[in-house]
Short mmCIF file of C-alpha atoms in Angstrom, two decimals:
data_model
loop_
_atom_site.label_atom_id
_atom_site.label_comp_id
_atom_site.label_asym_id
_atom_site.label_seq_id
_atom_site.Cartn_x
_atom_site.Cartn_y
_atom_site.Cartn_z
CA MET A 1 -0.06 0.00 -0.02
CA LYS A 2 1.75 3.19 -1.19
CA THR A 3 1.11 6.26 0.93
CA ILE A 4 1.08 9.92 -0.03
CA ASP A 5 4.46 10.27 1.67
CA ALA A 6 5.98 8.42 -1.25
CA GLU A 7 5.30 11.26 -3.69
CA ASN A 8 5.45 15.01 -4.18
CA PHE A 9 2.33 15.95 -5.98
CA LYS A 10 3.35 19.51 -7.21
CA GLY A 11 1.37 20.58 -10.22
CA LYS A 12 -0.68 17.31 -10.27
CA ARG A 13 -4.50 17.03 -10.20
CA VAL A 14 -5.14 14.64 -7.24
CA ILE A 15 -8.60 13.25 -6.70
CA VAL A 16 -9.18 12.22 -3.07
CA ARG A 17 -11.86 9.95 -1.79
CA VAL A 18 -12.70 11.46 1.67
CA ASP A 19 -15.55 10.67 4.16
CA PHE A 20 -17.63 13.75 4.33
CA ASN A 21 -20.78 11.69 5.19
CA VAL A 22 -21.55 14.05 8.13
CA PRO A 23 -24.64 14.82 10.12
CA MET A 24 -26.61 17.80 8.78
CA LYS A 25 -29.47 19.92 9.93
CA ASP A 26 -31.13 22.69 7.88
CA GLY A 27 -28.17 22.64 5.49
CA VAL A 28 -25.54 23.06 8.16
CA VAL A 29 -22.94 20.50 9.33
CA THR A 30 -23.76 19.57 12.89
CA ASP A 31 -20.69 17.32 13.60
CA ASP A 32 -17.52 18.07 11.68
CA THR A 33 -15.41 15.20 13.04
CA ARG A 34 -15.04 13.39 9.74
CA ILE A 35 -14.10 16.52 7.92
CA ARG A 36 -11.46 17.40 10.52
CA LYS A 37 -9.94 13.90 10.18
CA ALA A 38 -9.35 14.50 6.53
CA ILE A 39 -7.45 17.69 6.99
CA PRO A 40 -3.91 16.28 7.51
CA THR A 41 -4.04 14.55 3.98
CA ILE A 42 -5.55 17.60 2.42
CA LYS A 43 -2.86 19.82 3.96
CA LYS A 44 0.04 17.60 2.76
CA LEU A 45 -1.33 17.75 -0.81
CA VAL A 46 -1.90 21.55 -0.65
CA GLU A 47 1.56 22.13 0.73
CA ASP A 48 3.05 19.95 -2.19
CA GLY A 49 1.24 22.31 -4.65
CA ALA A 50 -1.29 19.82 -5.89
CA ARG A 51 -4.67 20.72 -7.27
CA VAL A 52 -6.92 18.83 -4.89
CA ILE A 53 -10.27 17.40 -5.95
CA LEU A 54 -12.28 15.96 -3.10
CA MET A 55 -15.10 13.45 -3.56
CA SER A 56 -17.43 11.82 -1.05
CA HIS A 57 -20.85 10.39 -0.59
CA LEU A 58 -23.47 11.82 1.83
CA GLY A 59 -26.49 10.04 3.13
CA ARG A 60 -28.64 7.77 1.01
CA PRO A 61 -30.07 9.72 -1.96
CA SER A 62 -32.06 7.95 -4.72
CA GLY A 63 -29.16 7.87 -7.24
CA ASN A 64 -31.29 9.62 -9.76
CA GLY A 65 -29.49 13.03 -9.81
CA PHE A 66 -29.10 16.09 -7.59
CA GLU A 67 -31.05 16.24 -4.23
CA GLN A 68 -30.55 19.41 -2.24
CA ASP A 69 -30.81 17.72 1.09
CA TYR A 70 -27.79 15.55 0.33
CA SER A 71 -25.63 18.23 -1.31
CA LEU A 72 -21.96 18.39 -0.28
CA GLU A 73 -21.93 22.26 -0.57
CA ALA A 74 -22.34 22.66 3.23
CA ALA A 75 -19.38 20.32 3.76
CA ALA A 76 -17.27 22.48 1.37
CA VAL A 77 -18.13 25.62 3.43
CA LYS A 78 -17.32 23.83 6.69
CA LEU A 79 -13.92 22.63 5.30
CA SER A 80 -13.08 26.19 4.13
CA ASN A 81 -13.77 27.52 7.70
CA LEU A 82 -11.73 24.81 9.30
CA ILE A 83 -8.76 24.93 6.93
CA GLY A 84 -8.76 28.70 6.77
CA ARG A 85 -8.57 29.08 2.97
CA PRO A 86 -11.11 29.08 0.04
CA VAL A 87 -12.64 25.76 -1.00
CA LEU A 88 -14.24 25.57 -4.40
CA TYR A 89 -17.36 23.61 -5.03
CA SER A 90 -19.09 22.06 -8.10
CA ASN A 91 -22.75 21.09 -8.19
CA GLU A 92 -21.82 18.26 -10.59
CA ILE A 93 -19.71 15.09 -10.21
CA ALA A 94 -17.84 14.61 -13.41
CA GLY A 95 -19.66 16.89 -15.85
CA GLU A 96 -18.61 19.78 -17.93
CA GLY A 97 -19.04 22.27 -15.11
CA THR A 98 -16.52 20.22 -12.93
CA ILE A 99 -14.18 19.86 -15.79
CA ASP A 100 -14.17 23.65 -16.31
CA LYS A 101 -13.55 24.35 -12.62
CA ILE A 102 -10.69 21.91 -12.53
CA ALA A 103 -9.10 23.54 -15.60
CA GLY A 104 -9.24 26.87 -13.78
CA MET A 105 -7.56 25.55 -10.64
CA ASN A 106 -4.14 26.81 -9.50
CA ASP A 107 -1.51 24.73 -7.60
CA GLY A 108 -2.76 24.41 -3.93
CA ASP A 109 -6.48 24.95 -4.76
CA ILE A 110 -9.14 22.65 -3.31
CA LEU A 111 -12.37 21.61 -5.02
CA VAL A 112 -15.25 19.66 -3.64
CA ILE A 113 -17.31 17.81 -6.28
CA GLU A 114 -20.92 16.84 -5.71
CA ASN A 115 -22.31 13.74 -3.81
CA LEU A 116 -20.99 10.66 -5.74
CA ARG A 117 -24.19 8.68 -4.85
CA PHE A 118 -26.27 11.12 -6.91
CA ASP A 119 -25.16 8.77 -9.77
CA ALA A 120 -26.36 5.12 -9.20
CA ARG A 121 -23.26 3.87 -10.96
CA GLU A 122 -21.13 4.68 -7.95
CA LYS A 123 -22.42 1.89 -5.76
CA LYS A 124 -22.34 -0.60 -8.71
CA ASN A 125 -18.61 0.03 -9.21
CA ASP A 126 -19.46 0.86 -12.76
CA GLU A 127 -16.34 0.94 -15.00
CA ALA A 128 -17.50 3.89 -17.10
CA PHE A 129 -18.18 5.92 -13.97
CA ALA A 130 -14.84 5.05 -12.43
CA SER A 131 -13.24 6.12 -15.71
CA GLU A 132 -15.07 9.43 -15.75
CA LEU A 133 -13.87 10.11 -12.20
CA ALA A 134 -10.28 9.08 -13.06
CA SER A 135 -10.19 11.40 -16.10
CA LEU A 136 -10.48 14.35 -13.75
CA ALA A 137 -7.06 13.71 -12.26
CA ASP A 138 -3.40 12.50 -12.54
CA ALA A 139 -3.40 10.63 -9.27
CA TYR A 140 -5.83 9.06 -6.78
CA VAL A 141 -5.72 9.05 -2.98
CA ASN A 142 -8.11 7.09 -0.74
CA ASP A 143 -8.45 8.61 2.69
CA ALA A 144 -12.05 7.30 3.49
CA PHE A 145 -11.54 4.26 5.69
CA GLY A 146 -15.21 4.32 6.58
CA THR A 147 -16.04 3.20 3.05
CA ALA A 148 -13.00 1.12 2.36
CA HIS A 149 -15.09 -2.09 2.85
CA ARG A 150 -17.27 -1.08 -0.15
CA ALA A 151 -16.25 -1.96 -3.73
CA HIS A 152 -17.53 1.16 -5.20
CA ALA A 153 -16.36 3.19 -8.26
CA SER A 154 -14.66 5.84 -5.97
CA THR A 155 -13.09 3.35 -3.58
CA ALA A 156 -11.94 0.43 -5.90
CA GLY A 157 -12.73 1.08 -9.57
CA ILE A 158 -10.88 4.33 -9.88
CA ALA A 159 -7.62 2.80 -8.74
CA ARG A 160 -7.45 0.73 -11.94
CA TYR A 161 -6.87 3.91 -13.93
CA LEU A 162 -4.60 6.07 -11.80
CA PRO A 163 -1.54 5.86 -9.63
CA ALA A 164 -3.12 5.10 -6.28
CA TYR A 165 -2.03 6.04 -2.78
CA ALA A 166 -3.31 5.79 0.81
CA GLY A 167 -3.98 9.02 2.76
CA TYR A 168 -2.90 9.49 6.31
CA LEU A 169 -6.25 8.57 7.87
CA LEU A 170 -6.65 5.35 6.00
CA GLU A 171 -3.03 4.41 6.64
CA ASN A 172 -3.34 4.99 10.40
CA GLU A 173 -6.68 3.07 10.64
CA VAL A 174 -5.25 -0.05 8.87
CA LYS A 175 -1.99 -0.06 10.75
CA THR A 176 -3.56 0.53 14.14
CA ILE A 177 -6.12 -2.25 13.79
CA THR A 178 -4.00 -4.83 11.96
CA GLY A 179 -1.20 -4.04 14.55
CA MET A 180 -3.65 -4.79 17.37
CA LEU A 181 -4.48 -8.18 15.73
CA ASP A 182 -0.99 -9.14 14.77
CA ASN A 183 0.88 -8.15 17.92
CA PRO A 184 -1.40 -7.10 20.69
CA LYS A 185 -0.11 -6.11 24.13
CA LYS A 186 -1.06 -8.86 26.51
CA PRO A 187 -3.45 -9.43 28.15
CA PHE A 188 -5.65 -8.59 25.18
CA VAL A 189 -9.29 -8.01 26.00
CA ALA A 190 -12.03 -7.67 23.26
CA VAL A 191 -15.35 -6.17 24.39
CA LEU A 192 -18.11 -6.88 21.95
CA GLY A 193 -21.81 -5.96 22.16
CA GLY A 194 -24.70 -5.17 19.97
CA SER A 195 -28.03 -6.68 19.16
CA LYS A 196 -27.28 -9.68 16.96
CA VAL A 197 -24.56 -12.36 17.47
CA SER A 198 -24.87 -13.05 13.62
CA ASP A 199 -23.42 -9.70 13.05
CA LYS A 200 -20.28 -10.42 15.08
CA ILE A 201 -19.76 -14.15 14.65
CA LYS A 202 -16.75 -13.84 12.27
CA VAL A 203 -15.27 -11.22 14.57
CA ILE A 204 -15.65 -13.47 17.63
CA GLU A 205 -14.13 -16.50 15.70
CA ASN A 206 -11.19 -14.48 14.44
CA LEU A 207 -10.53 -13.11 17.94
CA LEU A 208 -10.81 -16.40 19.79
CA ASP A 209 -7.23 -17.39 19.25
CA LYS A 210 -5.89 -13.79 19.51
CA ALA A 211 -7.52 -12.39 22.58
CA ASP A 212 -7.05 -13.60 26.20
CA THR A 213 -10.59 -12.65 27.13
CA ILE A 214 -13.67 -11.83 25.01
CA VAL A 215 -16.36 -9.94 26.93
CA ILE A 216 -19.92 -10.33 25.49
CA GLY A 217 -22.62 -7.83 26.20
CA GLY A 218 -25.68 -6.38 24.40
CA ALA A 219 -28.53 -8.54 23.25
CA MET A 220 -26.20 -10.85 21.43
CA CYS A 221 -25.36 -12.31 24.91
CA PHE A 222 -28.71 -14.00 25.05
CA THR A 223 -27.98 -16.41 22.25
CA PHE A 224 -24.92 -17.51 24.09
CA LEU A 225 -26.82 -17.69 27.35
CA LYS A 226 -29.41 -19.88 25.73
CA ALA A 227 -26.68 -22.09 24.33
CA GLN A 228 -25.89 -22.74 28.01
CA GLY A 229 -29.43 -23.55 28.99
CA ALA A 230 -30.45 -20.27 30.43
CA GLU A 231 -34.13 -19.12 30.71
CA ILE A 232 -33.89 -15.70 29.03
CA GLY A 233 -37.53 -14.55 29.10
CA SER A 234 -38.55 -12.49 26.16
CA SER A 235 -35.03 -11.25 25.46
CA LEU A 236 -33.85 -11.07 21.91
CA VAL A 237 -32.37 -14.42 20.64
CA GLU A 238 -31.24 -15.75 17.40
CA GLU A 239 -32.47 -19.43 17.42
CA ASP A 240 -30.57 -20.25 14.27
CA TRP A 241 -27.25 -19.35 16.03
CA VAL A 242 -27.64 -21.19 19.23
CA GLU A 243 -25.58 -24.28 18.07
CA ARG A 244 -22.92 -22.04 16.65
CA CYS A 245 -22.68 -20.36 20.01
CA LYS A 246 -22.29 -23.73 21.70
CA GLU A 247 -19.43 -24.57 19.38
CA MET A 248 -17.67 -21.27 20.17
CA LEU A 249 -18.02 -21.69 23.86
CA ALA A 250 -16.49 -25.21 23.56
CA LYS A 251 -13.63 -23.95 21.32
CA ALA A 252 -12.96 -21.05 23.86
CA LYS A 253 -12.72 -23.61 26.69
CA GLU A 254 -10.47 -25.92 24.64
CA ILE A 255 -7.96 -23.16 23.77
CA ASP A 256 -8.16 -21.49 27.14
CA THR A 257 -9.63 -18.18 25.93
CA THR A 258 -12.07 -16.63 28.49
CA LEU A 259 -15.48 -15.89 26.98
CA LEU A 260 -17.09 -13.75 29.55
CA LEU A 261 -20.85 -13.51 29.69
CA PRO A 262 -23.19 -11.60 32.00
CA VAL A 263 -24.18 -13.16 35.31
CA ASP A 264 -27.05 -10.68 35.85
CA VAL A 265 -29.04 -8.32 33.58
CA VAL A 266 -31.30 -5.28 33.90
CA CYS A 267 -34.72 -6.25 32.60
CA ALA A 268 -38.06 -4.61 31.77
CA GLU A 269 -41.17 -5.50 29.94
CA LYS A 270 -40.49 -3.05 27.14
CA ILE A 271 -37.79 -0.69 25.72
CA GLU A 272 -39.04 2.65 26.97
CA ALA A 273 -37.69 5.43 29.23
CA GLY A 274 -39.29 5.44 32.59
CA VAL A 275 -40.39 1.79 32.75
CA PRO A 276 -39.94 -0.26 35.95
CA VAL A 277 -36.77 -2.28 35.83
CA LYS A 278 -35.57 -5.37 37.68
CA VAL A 279 -32.11 -6.90 37.99
CA CYS A 280 -32.36 -10.60 37.12
CA ASN A 281 -30.14 -13.58 37.32
CA ALA A 282 -28.88 -13.88 33.67
CA PHE A 283 -29.87 -17.63 33.71
CA ALA A 284 -33.36 -17.06 35.12
CA ILE A 285 -35.15 -14.21 33.47
CA ASP A 286 -38.96 -13.90 34.15
CA SER A 287 -40.91 -14.91 31.04
CA ASN A 288 -42.56 -11.33 30.70
CA LEU A 289 -39.21 -9.58 30.93
CA MET A 290 -36.36 -8.86 28.49
CA GLY A 291 -32.78 -8.12 29.20
CA LEU A 292 -31.71 -4.61 28.12
CA ASP A 293 -28.42 -4.02 29.98
CA ILE A 294 -25.79 -5.94 31.96
CA GLY A 295 -26.37 -5.99 35.60
CA PRO A 296 -24.21 -4.66 38.59
CA LYS A 297 -22.31 -8.00 39.19
CA SER A 298 -21.59 -8.26 35.46
CA ILE A 299 -20.35 -4.67 35.43
CA GLU A 300 -17.82 -5.45 38.23
CA ASN A 301 -16.70 -8.60 36.29
CA TYR A 302 -16.15 -6.74 33.04
CA LYS A 303 -14.48 -3.78 34.81
CA LYS A 304 -11.99 -6.29 36.35
CA ALA A 305 -11.05 -7.85 33.12
CA ILE A 306 -10.65 -4.41 31.46
CA ALA A 307 -8.45 -3.12 34.37
CA GLU A 308 -6.14 -6.00 33.98
CA ALA A 309 -5.69 -5.61 30.27
CA LYS A 310 -2.78 -4.12 28.37
CA SER A 311 -4.81 -3.64 25.06
CA VAL A 312 -8.59 -3.45 24.74
CA PHE A 313 -10.71 -3.52 21.56
CA TRP A 314 -14.30 -2.33 22.00
CA ASN A 315 -17.17 -2.57 19.47
CA GLY A 316 -20.78 -2.54 20.49
CA PRO A 317 -22.81 -1.33 23.61
CA MET A 318 -23.64 -3.42 26.54
CA GLY A 319 -27.34 -2.40 26.44
CA VAL A 320 -29.85 0.11 25.11
CA PHE A 321 -27.49 2.98 26.20
CA GLU A 322 -29.68 5.64 24.43
CA ILE A 323 -32.13 5.23 27.39
CA ASP A 324 -30.77 6.21 30.80
CA GLU A 325 -32.37 3.10 32.63
CA PHE A 326 -30.23 0.79 30.38
CA ALA A 327 -27.05 2.85 30.01
CA ALA A 328 -25.08 1.87 33.13
CA GLY A 329 -23.27 -1.01 31.51
CA THR A 330 -22.19 0.80 28.53
CA LYS A 331 -21.08 3.78 30.59
CA ALA A 332 -19.16 1.37 32.97
CA VAL A 333 -17.25 -0.10 30.14
CA ALA A 334 -16.35 3.29 28.70
CA GLU A 335 -15.19 4.46 32.17
CA ALA A 336 -13.12 1.28 32.79
CA LEU A 337 -11.34 1.93 29.44
CA ALA A 338 -10.68 5.45 30.29
CA GLU A 339 -9.40 4.53 33.78
CA ASN A 340 -6.90 1.97 32.46
CA GLU A 341 -4.15 4.44 31.52
CA GLU A 342 -1.60 1.72 30.77
CA ALA A 343 -3.70 0.00 28.11
CA GLU A 344 -3.95 0.74 24.45
CA THR A 345 -7.74 1.25 23.94
CA ILE A 346 -9.15 1.02 20.39
CA ILE A 347 -12.77 1.98 19.86
CA GLY A 348 -13.99 0.17 16.65
CA GLY A 349 -16.47 2.68 15.29
CA GLY A 350 -20.23 2.56 15.34
CA ASP A 351 -22.24 2.86 18.58
CA SER A 352 -19.13 2.53 20.75
CA VAL A 353 -18.00 5.91 19.32
CA ALA A 354 -21.38 7.38 20.10
CA ALA A 355 -21.12 6.00 23.65
CA VAL A 356 -17.58 7.46 24.45
CA ASN A 357 -18.83 10.81 23.05
CA LYS A 358 -22.07 10.72 25.06
CA PHE A 359 -20.20 10.04 28.28
CA GLY A 360 -17.41 12.66 27.52
CA LEU A 361 -14.59 10.15 27.42
CA ALA A 362 -13.43 10.28 23.82
CA ASP A 363 -10.25 12.02 24.69
CA LYS A 364 -9.24 9.21 27.10
CA MET A 365 -9.17 6.62 24.37
CA THR A 366 -5.93 5.68 22.52
CA PHE A 367 -7.57 5.36 19.11
CA ILE A 368 -11.17 5.79 17.67
CA SER A 369 -11.94 4.36 14.38
CA THR A 370 -13.84 6.36 11.89
CA GLY A 371 -15.39 3.16 10.28
CA GLY A 372 -17.56 0.79 12.17
CA GLY A 373 -18.30 -1.57 9.21
CA ALA A 374 -14.81 -1.32 7.81
CA SER A 375 -13.10 -1.85 11.10
CA MET A 376 -15.43 -4.93 11.86
CA GLU A 377 -14.51 -6.48 8.42
CA LEU A 378 -10.79 -5.90 9.12
CA VAL A 379 -11.00 -7.45 12.54
CA GLN A 380 -12.88 -10.51 11.27
CA GLY A 381 -10.00 -11.06 8.78
CA ASP A 382 -11.56 -9.80 5.47
CA VAL A 383 -9.71 -7.98 2.84
CA LEU A 384 -11.06 -4.37 2.31
CA PRO A 385 -11.68 -3.65 -1.41
CA GLY A 386 -10.60 -0.02 -0.93
CA VAL A 387 -7.39 -1.14 0.68
CA ALA A 388 -6.69 -3.91 -1.77
CA ALA A 389 -7.07 -1.51 -4.68
CA LEU A 390 -4.02 0.47 -3.39
CA GLY A 391 -1.70 -2.59 -3.52
#
């Protein structure tokens, strides 16, 4: 994987896949984190004297042309404010207007072109569309780790037509996560949550012989608990995966990896704020109740495992943390990571990032991934198309 440090791009037109898929309200960017993360790569190219063309997707437009609600113009304005210099914008992707704007660029100029997903060919990795994007530039840089697991025209197809490089963000994400997998500081603890074990099964299987302890929370724990004969009430369970969970529990025991499950859970009849809650034994939940967070004894067990770790990977909440009654487990995990100052703590994107932000602990983590789906695919051992294309 060649990186941008391998080249001086002076005078070259460089098209960069960034991740400007940012939250918007009334045409204004409400969270500029992803834009900020792209700035080091943009600055390097600008300082080289490149003519920098930025492309991204935003939201889920229909793919049938321009839609004002999904325009990247506001992202261009926000980038200009953050970087302290003018940023050009084109309301087209690779049309004549964009071609004319690029022709008028000077060395060091920055242009944001319109939302790639206004053209349905982007998600189809269409050859003609990839070729059109490539025709705008002399070199290609991918700095959008959050979409690196997608084989789209802007992440994979375009690299067939241009010299291709990794930006600083993409490089750092891949090195950090693969480094954790290949050579973790021991003890290595993986904390996995979320609603469905089927979403994390390959992650768990790949981590079984790498981690010393795998901590399981969220609704996915109930499929494991049922595999051990627990009465789980009306908790979410994936019946089709019970046998697979039995196999993983047996393998963990065989190879001496600790697979840590809740011993108690916070239960309620429905997922609502203000409902009565009850702490239940994880193996004996009342038939009318569902588990919605890990309980106090489980919290202490999980905190102890994290406190003893030298490296921790976390992806997925311990419960329905958006509701205060079911947030204690997720908050406790976030606090335990923050308190272990000796450990390398890696947050694998998605809801875990939302959690550390909600609890004001983001600055206490070693590394926060910008790509939930991409980081999960990397952890489960998959090749990311957007990374493979740079090889």
